[in-house]
Short mmCIF file of C-alpha atoms and ligand atoms in Angstrom, two decimals:
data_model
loop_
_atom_site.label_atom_id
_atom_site.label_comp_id
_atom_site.label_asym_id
_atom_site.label_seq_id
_atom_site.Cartn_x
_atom_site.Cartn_y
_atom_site.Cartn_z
CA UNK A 12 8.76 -10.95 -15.04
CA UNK A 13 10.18 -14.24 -14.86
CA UNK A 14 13.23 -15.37 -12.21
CA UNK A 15 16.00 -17.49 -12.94
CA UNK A 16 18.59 -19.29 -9.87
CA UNK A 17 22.04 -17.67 -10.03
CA UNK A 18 22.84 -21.48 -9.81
CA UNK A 19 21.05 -22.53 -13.55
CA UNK A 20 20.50 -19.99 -15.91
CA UNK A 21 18.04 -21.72 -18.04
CA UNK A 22 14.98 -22.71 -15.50
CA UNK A 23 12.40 -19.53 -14.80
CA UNK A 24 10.22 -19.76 -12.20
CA UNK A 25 7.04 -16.78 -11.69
CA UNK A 26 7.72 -14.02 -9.33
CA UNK A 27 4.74 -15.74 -6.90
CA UNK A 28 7.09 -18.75 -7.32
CA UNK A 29 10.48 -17.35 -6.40
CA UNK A 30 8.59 -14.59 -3.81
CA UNK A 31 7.00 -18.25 -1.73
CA UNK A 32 9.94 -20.92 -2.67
CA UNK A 33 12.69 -17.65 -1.06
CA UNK A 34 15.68 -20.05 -2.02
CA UNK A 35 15.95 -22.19 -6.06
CA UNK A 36 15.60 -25.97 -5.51
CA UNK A 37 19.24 -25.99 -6.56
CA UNK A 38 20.18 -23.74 -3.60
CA UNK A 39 20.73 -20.25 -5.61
CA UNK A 40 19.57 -17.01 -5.04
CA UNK A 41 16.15 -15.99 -7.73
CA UNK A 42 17.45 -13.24 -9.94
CA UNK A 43 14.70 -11.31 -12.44
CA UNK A 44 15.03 -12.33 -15.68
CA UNK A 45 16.04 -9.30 -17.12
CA UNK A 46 17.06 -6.46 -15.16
CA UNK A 47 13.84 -3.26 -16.02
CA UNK A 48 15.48 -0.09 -16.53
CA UNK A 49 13.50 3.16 -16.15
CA UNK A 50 13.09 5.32 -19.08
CA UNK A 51 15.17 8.46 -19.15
CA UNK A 52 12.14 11.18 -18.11
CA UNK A 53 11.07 9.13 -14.89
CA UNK A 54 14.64 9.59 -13.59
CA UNK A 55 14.58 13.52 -14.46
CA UNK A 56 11.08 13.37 -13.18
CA UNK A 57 11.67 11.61 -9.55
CA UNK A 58 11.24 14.91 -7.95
CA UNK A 59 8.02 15.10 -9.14
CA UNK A 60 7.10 11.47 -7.58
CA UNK A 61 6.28 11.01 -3.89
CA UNK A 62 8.44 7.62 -2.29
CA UNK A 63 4.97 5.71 -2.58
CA UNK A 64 4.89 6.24 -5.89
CA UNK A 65 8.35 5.58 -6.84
CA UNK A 66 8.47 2.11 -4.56
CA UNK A 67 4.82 1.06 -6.90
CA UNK A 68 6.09 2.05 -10.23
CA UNK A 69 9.97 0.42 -9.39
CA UNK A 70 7.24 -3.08 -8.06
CA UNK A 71 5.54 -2.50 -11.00
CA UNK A 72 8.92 -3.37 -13.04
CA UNK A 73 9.46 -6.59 -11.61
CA UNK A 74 6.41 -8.11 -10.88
CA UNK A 75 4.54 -7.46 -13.88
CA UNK A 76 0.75 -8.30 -14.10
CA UNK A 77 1.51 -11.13 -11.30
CA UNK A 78 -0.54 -8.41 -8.95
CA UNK A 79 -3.32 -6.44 -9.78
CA UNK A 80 -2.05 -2.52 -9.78
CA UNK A 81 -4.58 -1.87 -7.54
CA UNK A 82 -3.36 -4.88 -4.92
CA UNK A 83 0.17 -3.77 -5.41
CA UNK A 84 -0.89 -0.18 -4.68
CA UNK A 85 -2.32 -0.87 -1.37
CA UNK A 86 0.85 -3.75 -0.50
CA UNK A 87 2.96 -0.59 -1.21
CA UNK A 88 0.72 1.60 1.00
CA UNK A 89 1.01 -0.67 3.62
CA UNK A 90 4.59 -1.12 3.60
CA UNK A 91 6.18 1.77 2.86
CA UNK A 92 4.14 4.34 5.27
CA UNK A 93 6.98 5.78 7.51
CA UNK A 94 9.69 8.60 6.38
CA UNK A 95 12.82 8.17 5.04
CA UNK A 96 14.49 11.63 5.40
CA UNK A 97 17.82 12.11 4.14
CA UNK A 98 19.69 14.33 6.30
CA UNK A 99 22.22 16.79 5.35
CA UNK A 100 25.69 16.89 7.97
CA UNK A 101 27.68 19.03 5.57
CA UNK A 102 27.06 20.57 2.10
CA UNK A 103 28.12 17.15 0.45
CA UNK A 104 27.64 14.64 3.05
CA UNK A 105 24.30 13.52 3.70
CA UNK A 106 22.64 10.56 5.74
CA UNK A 107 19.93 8.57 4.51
CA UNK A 108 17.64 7.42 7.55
CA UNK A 109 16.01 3.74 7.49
CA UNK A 110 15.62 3.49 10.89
CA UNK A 111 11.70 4.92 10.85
CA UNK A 112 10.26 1.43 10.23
CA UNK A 113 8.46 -0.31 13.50
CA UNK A 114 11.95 -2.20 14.62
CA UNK A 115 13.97 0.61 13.93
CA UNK A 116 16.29 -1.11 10.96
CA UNK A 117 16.17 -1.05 7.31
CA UNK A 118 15.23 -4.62 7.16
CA UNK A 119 11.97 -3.22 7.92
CA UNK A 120 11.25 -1.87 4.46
CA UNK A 121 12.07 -5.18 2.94
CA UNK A 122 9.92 -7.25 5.46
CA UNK A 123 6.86 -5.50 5.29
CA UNK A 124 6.64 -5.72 1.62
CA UNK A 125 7.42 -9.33 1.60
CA UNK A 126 5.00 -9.98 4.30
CA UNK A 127 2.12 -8.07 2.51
CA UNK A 128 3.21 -9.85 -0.95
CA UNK A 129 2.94 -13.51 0.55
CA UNK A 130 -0.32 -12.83 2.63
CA UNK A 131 -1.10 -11.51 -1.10
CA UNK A 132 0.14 -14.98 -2.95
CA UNK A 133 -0.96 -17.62 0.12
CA UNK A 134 -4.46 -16.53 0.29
CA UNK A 135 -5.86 -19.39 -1.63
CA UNK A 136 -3.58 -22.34 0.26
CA UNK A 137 -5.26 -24.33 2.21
CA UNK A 138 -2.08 -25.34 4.06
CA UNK A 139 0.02 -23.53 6.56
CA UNK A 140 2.83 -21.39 5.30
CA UNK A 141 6.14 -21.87 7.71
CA UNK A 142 8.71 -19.49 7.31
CA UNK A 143 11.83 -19.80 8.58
CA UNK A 144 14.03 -16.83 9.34
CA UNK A 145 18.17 -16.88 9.99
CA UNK A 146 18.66 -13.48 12.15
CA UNK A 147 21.84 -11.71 12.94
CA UNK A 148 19.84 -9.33 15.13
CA UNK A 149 17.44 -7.42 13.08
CA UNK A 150 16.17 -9.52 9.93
CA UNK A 151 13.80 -11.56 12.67
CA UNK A 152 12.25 -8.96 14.42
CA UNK A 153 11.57 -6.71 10.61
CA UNK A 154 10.15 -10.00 9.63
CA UNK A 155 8.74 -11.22 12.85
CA UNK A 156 7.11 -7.77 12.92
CA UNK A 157 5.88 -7.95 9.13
CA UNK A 158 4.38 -11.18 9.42
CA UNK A 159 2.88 -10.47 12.80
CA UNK A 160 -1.05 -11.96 12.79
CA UNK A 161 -0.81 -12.65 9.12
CA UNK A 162 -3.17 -15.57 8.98
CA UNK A 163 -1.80 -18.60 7.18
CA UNK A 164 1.51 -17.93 7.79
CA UNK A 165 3.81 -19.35 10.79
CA UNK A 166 6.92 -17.85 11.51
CA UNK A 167 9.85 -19.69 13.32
CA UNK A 168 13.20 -17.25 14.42
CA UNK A 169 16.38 -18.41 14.42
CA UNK A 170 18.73 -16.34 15.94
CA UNK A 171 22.18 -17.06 17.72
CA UNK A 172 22.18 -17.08 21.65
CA UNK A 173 24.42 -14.66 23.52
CA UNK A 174 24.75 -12.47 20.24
CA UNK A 175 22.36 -10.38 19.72
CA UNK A 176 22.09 -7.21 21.86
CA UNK A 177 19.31 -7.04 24.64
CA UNK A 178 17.24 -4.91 22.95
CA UNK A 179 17.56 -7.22 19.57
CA UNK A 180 16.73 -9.98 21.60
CA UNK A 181 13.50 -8.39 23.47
CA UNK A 182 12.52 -7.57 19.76
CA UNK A 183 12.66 -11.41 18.91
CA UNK A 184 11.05 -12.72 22.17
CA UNK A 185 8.73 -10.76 22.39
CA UNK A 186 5.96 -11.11 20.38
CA UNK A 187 3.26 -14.27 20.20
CA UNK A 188 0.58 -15.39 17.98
CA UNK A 189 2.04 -16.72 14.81
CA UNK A 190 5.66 -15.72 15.79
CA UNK A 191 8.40 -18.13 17.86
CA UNK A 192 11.78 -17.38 19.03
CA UNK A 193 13.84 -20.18 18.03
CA UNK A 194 17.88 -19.46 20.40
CA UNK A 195 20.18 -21.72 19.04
CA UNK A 196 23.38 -22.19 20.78
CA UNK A 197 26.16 -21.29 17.90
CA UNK A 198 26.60 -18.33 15.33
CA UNK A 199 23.98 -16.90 12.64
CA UNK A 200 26.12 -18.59 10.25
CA UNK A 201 24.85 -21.75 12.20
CA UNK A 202 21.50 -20.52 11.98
CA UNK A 203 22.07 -19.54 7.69
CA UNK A 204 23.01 -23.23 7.73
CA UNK A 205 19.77 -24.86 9.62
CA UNK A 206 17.82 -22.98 7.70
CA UNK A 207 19.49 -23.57 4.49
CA UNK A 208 19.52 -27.19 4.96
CA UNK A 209 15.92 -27.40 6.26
CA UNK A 210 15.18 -26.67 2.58
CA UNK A 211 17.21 -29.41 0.49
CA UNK A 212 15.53 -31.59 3.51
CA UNK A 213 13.01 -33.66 1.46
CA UNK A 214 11.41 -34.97 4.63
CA UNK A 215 10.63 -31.57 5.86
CA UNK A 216 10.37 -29.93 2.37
CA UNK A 217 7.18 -32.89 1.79
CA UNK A 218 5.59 -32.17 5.50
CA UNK A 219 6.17 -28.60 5.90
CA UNK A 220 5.48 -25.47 3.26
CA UNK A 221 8.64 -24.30 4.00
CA UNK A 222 9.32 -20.59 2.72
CA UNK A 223 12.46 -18.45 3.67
CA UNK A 224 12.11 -14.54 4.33
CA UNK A 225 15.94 -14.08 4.34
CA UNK A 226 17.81 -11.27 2.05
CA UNK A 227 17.94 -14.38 -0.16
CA UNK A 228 13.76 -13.77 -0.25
CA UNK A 229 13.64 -11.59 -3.74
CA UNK A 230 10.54 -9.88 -2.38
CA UNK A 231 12.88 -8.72 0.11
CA UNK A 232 15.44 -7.32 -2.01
CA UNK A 233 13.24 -5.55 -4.76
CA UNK A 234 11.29 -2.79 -1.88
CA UNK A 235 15.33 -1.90 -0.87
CA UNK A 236 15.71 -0.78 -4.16
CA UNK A 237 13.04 2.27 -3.65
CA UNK A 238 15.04 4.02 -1.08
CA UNK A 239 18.26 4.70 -3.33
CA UNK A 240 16.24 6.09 -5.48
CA UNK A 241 14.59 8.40 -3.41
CA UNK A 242 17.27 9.22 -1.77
CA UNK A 243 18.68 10.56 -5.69
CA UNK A 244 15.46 12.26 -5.92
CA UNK A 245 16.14 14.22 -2.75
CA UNK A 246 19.56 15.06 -3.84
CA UNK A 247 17.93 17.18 -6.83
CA UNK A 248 19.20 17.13 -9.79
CA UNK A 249 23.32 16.78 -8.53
CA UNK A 250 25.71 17.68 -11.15
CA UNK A 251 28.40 15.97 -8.68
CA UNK A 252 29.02 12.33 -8.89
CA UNK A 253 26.49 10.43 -6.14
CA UNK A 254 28.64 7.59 -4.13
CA UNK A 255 26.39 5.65 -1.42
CA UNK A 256 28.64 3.99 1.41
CA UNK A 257 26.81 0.85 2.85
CA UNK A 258 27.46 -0.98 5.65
CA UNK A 259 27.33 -4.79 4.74
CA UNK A 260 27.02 -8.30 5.91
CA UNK A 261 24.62 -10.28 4.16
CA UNK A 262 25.11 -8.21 1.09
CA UNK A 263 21.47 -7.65 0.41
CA UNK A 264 21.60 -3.99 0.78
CA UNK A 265 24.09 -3.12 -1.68
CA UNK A 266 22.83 -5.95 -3.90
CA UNK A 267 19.77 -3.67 -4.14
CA UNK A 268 21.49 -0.62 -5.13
CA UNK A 269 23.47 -1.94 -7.17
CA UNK A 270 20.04 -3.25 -9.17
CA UNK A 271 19.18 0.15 -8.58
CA UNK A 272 21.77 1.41 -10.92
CA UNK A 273 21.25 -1.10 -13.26
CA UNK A 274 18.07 0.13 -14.17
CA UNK A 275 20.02 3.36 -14.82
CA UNK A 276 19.92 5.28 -11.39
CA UNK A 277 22.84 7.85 -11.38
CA UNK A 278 24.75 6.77 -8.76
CA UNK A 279 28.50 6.63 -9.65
CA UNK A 280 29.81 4.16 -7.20
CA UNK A 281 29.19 2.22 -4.27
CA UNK A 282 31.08 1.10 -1.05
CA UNK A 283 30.71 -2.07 0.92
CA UNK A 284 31.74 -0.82 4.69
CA UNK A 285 32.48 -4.01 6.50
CA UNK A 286 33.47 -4.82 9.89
CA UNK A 287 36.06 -7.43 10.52
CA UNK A 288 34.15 -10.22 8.75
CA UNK A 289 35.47 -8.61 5.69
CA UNK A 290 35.00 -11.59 3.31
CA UNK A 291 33.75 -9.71 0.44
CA UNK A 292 36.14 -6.86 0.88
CA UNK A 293 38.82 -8.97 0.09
CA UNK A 294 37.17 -10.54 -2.49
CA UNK A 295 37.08 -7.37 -4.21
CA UNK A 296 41.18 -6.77 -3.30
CA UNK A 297 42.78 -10.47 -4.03
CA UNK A 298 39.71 -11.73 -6.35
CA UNK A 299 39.67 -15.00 -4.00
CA UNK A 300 36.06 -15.67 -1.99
CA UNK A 301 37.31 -17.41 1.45
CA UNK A 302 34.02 -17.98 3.43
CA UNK A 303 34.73 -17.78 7.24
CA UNK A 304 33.50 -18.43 10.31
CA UNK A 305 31.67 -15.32 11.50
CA UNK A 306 33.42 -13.06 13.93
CA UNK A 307 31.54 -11.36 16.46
CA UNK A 308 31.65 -6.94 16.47
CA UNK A 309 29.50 -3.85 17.96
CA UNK A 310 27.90 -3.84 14.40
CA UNK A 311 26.63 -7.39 14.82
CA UNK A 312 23.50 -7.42 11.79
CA UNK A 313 26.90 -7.50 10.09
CA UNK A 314 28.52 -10.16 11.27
CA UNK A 315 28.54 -12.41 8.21
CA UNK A 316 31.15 -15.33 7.42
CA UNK A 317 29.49 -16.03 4.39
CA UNK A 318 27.26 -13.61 2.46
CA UNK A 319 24.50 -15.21 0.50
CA UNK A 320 23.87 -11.93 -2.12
CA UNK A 321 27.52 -12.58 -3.48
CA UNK A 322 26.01 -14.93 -5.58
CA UNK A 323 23.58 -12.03 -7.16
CA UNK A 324 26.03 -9.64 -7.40
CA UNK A 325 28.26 -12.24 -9.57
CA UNK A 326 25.46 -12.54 -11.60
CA UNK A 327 24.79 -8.94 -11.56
CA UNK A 328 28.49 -8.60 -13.09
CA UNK A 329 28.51 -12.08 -15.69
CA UNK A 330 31.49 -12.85 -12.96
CA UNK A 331 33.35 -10.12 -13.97
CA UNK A 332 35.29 -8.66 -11.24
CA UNK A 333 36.92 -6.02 -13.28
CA UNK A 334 33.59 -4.76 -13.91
CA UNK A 335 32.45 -5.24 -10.76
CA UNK A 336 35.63 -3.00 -9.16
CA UNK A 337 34.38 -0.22 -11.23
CA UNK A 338 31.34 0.26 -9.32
CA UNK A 339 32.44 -1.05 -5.87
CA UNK A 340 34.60 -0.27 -3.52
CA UNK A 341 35.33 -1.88 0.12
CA UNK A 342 36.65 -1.45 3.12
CA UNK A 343 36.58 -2.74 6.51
CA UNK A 344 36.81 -1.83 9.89
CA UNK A 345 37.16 -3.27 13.34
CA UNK A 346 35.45 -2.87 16.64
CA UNK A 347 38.15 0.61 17.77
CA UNK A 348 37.63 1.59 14.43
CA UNK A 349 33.92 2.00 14.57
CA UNK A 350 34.26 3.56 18.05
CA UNK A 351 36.29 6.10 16.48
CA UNK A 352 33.56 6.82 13.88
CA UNK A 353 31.03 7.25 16.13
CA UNK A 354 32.48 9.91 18.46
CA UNK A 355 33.68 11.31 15.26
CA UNK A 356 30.69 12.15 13.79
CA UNK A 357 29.16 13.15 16.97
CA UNK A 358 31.42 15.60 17.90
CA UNK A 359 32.34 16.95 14.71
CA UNK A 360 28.21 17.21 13.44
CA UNK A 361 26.49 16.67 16.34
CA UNK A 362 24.72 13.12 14.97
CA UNK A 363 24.61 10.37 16.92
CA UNK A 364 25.51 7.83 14.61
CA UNK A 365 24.76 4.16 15.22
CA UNK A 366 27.90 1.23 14.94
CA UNK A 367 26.61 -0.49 11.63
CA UNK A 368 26.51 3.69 9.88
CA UNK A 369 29.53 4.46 11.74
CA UNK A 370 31.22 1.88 9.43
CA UNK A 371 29.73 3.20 6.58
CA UNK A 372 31.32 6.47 7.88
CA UNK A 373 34.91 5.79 8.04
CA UNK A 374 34.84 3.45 4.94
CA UNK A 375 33.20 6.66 2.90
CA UNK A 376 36.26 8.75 4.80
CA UNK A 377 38.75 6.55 3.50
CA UNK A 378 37.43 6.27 0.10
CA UNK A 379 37.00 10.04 -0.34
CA UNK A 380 41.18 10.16 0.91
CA UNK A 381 42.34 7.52 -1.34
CA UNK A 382 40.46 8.81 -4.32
CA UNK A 383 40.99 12.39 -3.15
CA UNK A 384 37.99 13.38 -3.62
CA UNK A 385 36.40 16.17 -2.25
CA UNK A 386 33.32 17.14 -3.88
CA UNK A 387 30.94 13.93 -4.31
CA UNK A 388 27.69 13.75 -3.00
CA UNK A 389 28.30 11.39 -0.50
CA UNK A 390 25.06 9.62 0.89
CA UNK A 391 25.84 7.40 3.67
CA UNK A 392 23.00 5.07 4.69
CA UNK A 393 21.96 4.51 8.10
CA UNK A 394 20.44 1.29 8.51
CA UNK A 395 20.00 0.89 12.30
CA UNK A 396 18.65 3.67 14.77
CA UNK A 397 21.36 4.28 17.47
CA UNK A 398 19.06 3.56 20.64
CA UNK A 399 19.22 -0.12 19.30
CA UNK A 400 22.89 0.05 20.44
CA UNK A 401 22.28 2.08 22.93
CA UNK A 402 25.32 0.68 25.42
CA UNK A 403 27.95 0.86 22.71
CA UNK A 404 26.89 4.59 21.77
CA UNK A 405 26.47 6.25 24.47
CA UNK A 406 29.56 5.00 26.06
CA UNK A 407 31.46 6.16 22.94
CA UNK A 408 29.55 9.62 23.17
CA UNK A 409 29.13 10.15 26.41
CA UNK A 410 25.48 11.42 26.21
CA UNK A 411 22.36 9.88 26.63
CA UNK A 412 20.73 8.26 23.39
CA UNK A 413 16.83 8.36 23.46
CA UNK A 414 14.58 5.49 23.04
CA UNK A 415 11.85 5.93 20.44
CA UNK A 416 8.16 4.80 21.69
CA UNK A 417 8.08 2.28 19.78
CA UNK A 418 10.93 0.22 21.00
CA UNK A 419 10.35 1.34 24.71
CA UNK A 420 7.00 -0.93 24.32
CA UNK A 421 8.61 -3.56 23.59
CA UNK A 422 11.56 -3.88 26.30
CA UNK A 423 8.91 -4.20 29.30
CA UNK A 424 7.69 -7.38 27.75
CA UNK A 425 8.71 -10.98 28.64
CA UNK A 426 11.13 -12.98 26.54
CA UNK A 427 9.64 -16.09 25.17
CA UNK A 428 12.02 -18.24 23.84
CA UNK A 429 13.00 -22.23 22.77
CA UNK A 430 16.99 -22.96 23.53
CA UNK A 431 18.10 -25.81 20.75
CA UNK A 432 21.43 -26.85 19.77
CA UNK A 433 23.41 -25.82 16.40
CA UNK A 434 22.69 -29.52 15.16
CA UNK A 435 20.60 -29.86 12.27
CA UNK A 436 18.90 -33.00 14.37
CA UNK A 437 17.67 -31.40 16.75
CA UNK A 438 16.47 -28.89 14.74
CA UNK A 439 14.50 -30.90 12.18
CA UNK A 440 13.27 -33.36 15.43
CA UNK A 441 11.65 -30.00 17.00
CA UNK A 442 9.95 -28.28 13.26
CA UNK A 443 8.43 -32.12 13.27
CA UNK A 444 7.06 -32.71 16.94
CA UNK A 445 5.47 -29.23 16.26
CA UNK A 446 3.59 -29.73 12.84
C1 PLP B 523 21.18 -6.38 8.17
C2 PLP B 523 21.87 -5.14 8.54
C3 PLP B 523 23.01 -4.71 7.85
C4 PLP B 523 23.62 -5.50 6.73
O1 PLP B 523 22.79 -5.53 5.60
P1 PLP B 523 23.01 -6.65 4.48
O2 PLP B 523 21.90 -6.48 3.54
O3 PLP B 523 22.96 -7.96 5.20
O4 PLP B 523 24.35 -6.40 3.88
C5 PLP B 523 23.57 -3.50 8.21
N1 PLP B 523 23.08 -2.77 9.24
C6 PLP B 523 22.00 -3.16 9.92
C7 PLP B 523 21.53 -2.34 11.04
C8 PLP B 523 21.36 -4.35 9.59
O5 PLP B 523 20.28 -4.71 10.29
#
């Protein structure tokens, strides 16, 4: 399979190419070539196919011969080896779970495969890899986590200071080897933009091997696809229409499922639940894309002034927003809002719901009112365990949430950290006193 930059249709890179450059040269996002579609018996088949199966023969579609099967079988092993139930909170509303993964987020599906696919492609460098990671909260620690002792490969973490939750930011700091906590003093869209312009830096681009493991990193995006279509398989065989409601920021989610339908998953439509930065919802309502200034809310891995996957999803629709409202909906929601959905679904089904689902809630609410619709398998995804927002929740529940092993481990460690300013100065001065 061969990738082409949403920027210039005409240049194809490999997939080891676009997997270790993570952004085009001319700043867009890799796309594949040609979106694979499965053939019609594999999709009335899934039931028959564990999730380990379907993630290797989905991989299989997009990378090509780029792996060995056998390499891609055990990248696939090692990345996609925790559950992914999908739970059921009323006959037609159902929750699909990514929070099983080792930080507790969805990002972890994508960062694990991406990690495993670069040791994979790097092994032969002689070089250093540095990869440089923009984090709203839980991109860095899935990644920092992925990449975690992979020789070869150093990892730097930008994330924004003062906006990330403490547990997000214990997650970050927390970890050493080939891992650093980079707390820059602005936004995440301040930390997109140092990392973005770190890589049209020909200075650094010649001294460094810079890669990116944003959602802009394609080997990110491709392992997200697997749980959609899972999560059809577990629906078995619905003769109702199948609408997933995803809560969105950087777009990379959705982006995903979208691709996932492409390749002729049945899923009918799709909603992008925002919070107030709700740049893309009203794209999809006035047809104008006004980048902001991110806007800080309780569902903060969603707090996204300017979301990079736009760019695939244009190119997922030829630009065609008429085609592109036929399969999308969105909504957004503010900080009351999601309080509201939270206690909600706690006290009507007894889930504790965590902010970033909660929006995914009350957008799929509102959808399934405006549209009044009643009976649509309604799937909505839940990309962040609750105990990762533990203050916000259990004040807006008023129970205890409890904290899986895993993260308790990491809160009685010491945060490790380097403060820089927003400029991109400072930040170029510090990536070259270190290397
Ligand atoms: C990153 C993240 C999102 C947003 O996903 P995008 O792919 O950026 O749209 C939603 N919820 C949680 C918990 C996240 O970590």
């Amino acid at each position: 399979m061969k990738y082409f930059s949403t920027r210039s249709h005409n240049n194809f890179v490999s997939f080891r190419e676009a997997v270790l450059n993570g952004l085009a040269l001319d700043g867009g996002l890799f796309m594949p070539g040609k979106i694979p579609s499965f053939s019609k018996s594999f999709i009335e088949k899934l039931h028959a196919f564990s999730f380990q199966e379907i993630g290797f023969e989905t991989a299989k579609k997009f990378i090509g011969d780029e792996i060995g099967e056998q390499k891609l079988l055990e990248i696939i092993e090692h990345s996609l080896n925790f559950p992914v139930p999908l739970i059921d909170i009323d006959e037609n509303t159902h929750i699909l779970e990514l929070f099983h993964g080792p930080t507790l987020a969805f990002k972890d599906f994508g960062a694990q495969f991406m990690a495993r696919t670069m040791e994979y492609f790097v092994k032969d460098f002689n070089e250093e890899i540095v990869i440089l990671v923009a984090t709203s909260g839980d991109t860095g620690s899935a990644v920092a986590h992925g990449f975690y002792g992979v020789e070869g490969i150093k990892v730097y973490l930008l994330y924004p200071s003062g906006k990330v939750s403490y547990i997000q930011e214990k997650q970050l700091t927390t970890l050493d080897k080939n891992i650093t906590a980079l707390e820059i003093e602005g936004t995440f869209d301040d930390c997109q933009y140092l990392v973005k312009k770190a890589f049209t830096d020909s200075y650094l681009k010649n001294k460094l091997n810079l890669s990116s493991a944003n959602s802009i990193n394609i080997a990110r995006l491709i392992p997200q696809s697997f749980y959609y279509i899972n999560a059809v398989k577990q629906l078995k065989h619905s003769t109702k229409k199948i609408i997933f409601s995803v809560p969105s920021g950087n777009l990379g989610n959705i982006t995903a499922g979208l691709i996932a339908k492409k390749m002729g998953l049945p899923i009918d439509l799709f909603i992008a639940a925002t919070n107030s930065n709700d740049v893309f919802t009203n794209y999809l309502s006035m047809g104008n894309f006004e980048p902001r200034k991110s806007v800080q809310t309780y569902s903060n891995a969603m707090d996204v002034g300017n979301p990079s996957n736009f760019e695939r999803i244009k190119t997922l629709y030829e630009n065609n927003i008429v085609k592109m409202r036929n399969e999308i909906e969105s909504f957004s929601f503010d900080d009351e809002k999601t309080i509201d959905g939270i206690k909600e679904v706690y006290s009507k089904y007894g889930y504790i719901i965590d902010p970033h689902g909660a929006v995914g809630y009350i957008a799929l609410k509102k959808y399934l009112e405006l549209a009044k619709q009643n009976n649509m398998d309604s799937v909505i995804v839940e990309t962040a365990h609750p105990a990762k927002f533990k203050d916000v929740v259990e004040e807006a529940i008023n129970a205890e949430v409890k904290i899986p092993q895993r993260l308790a481990e990491c809160l009685n460690k010491e945060k490790h950290s380097i403060v820089l300013d927003s400029k991109f100065e400072t930040f170029k001065d510090f990536l070259s006193n270190t290397h």
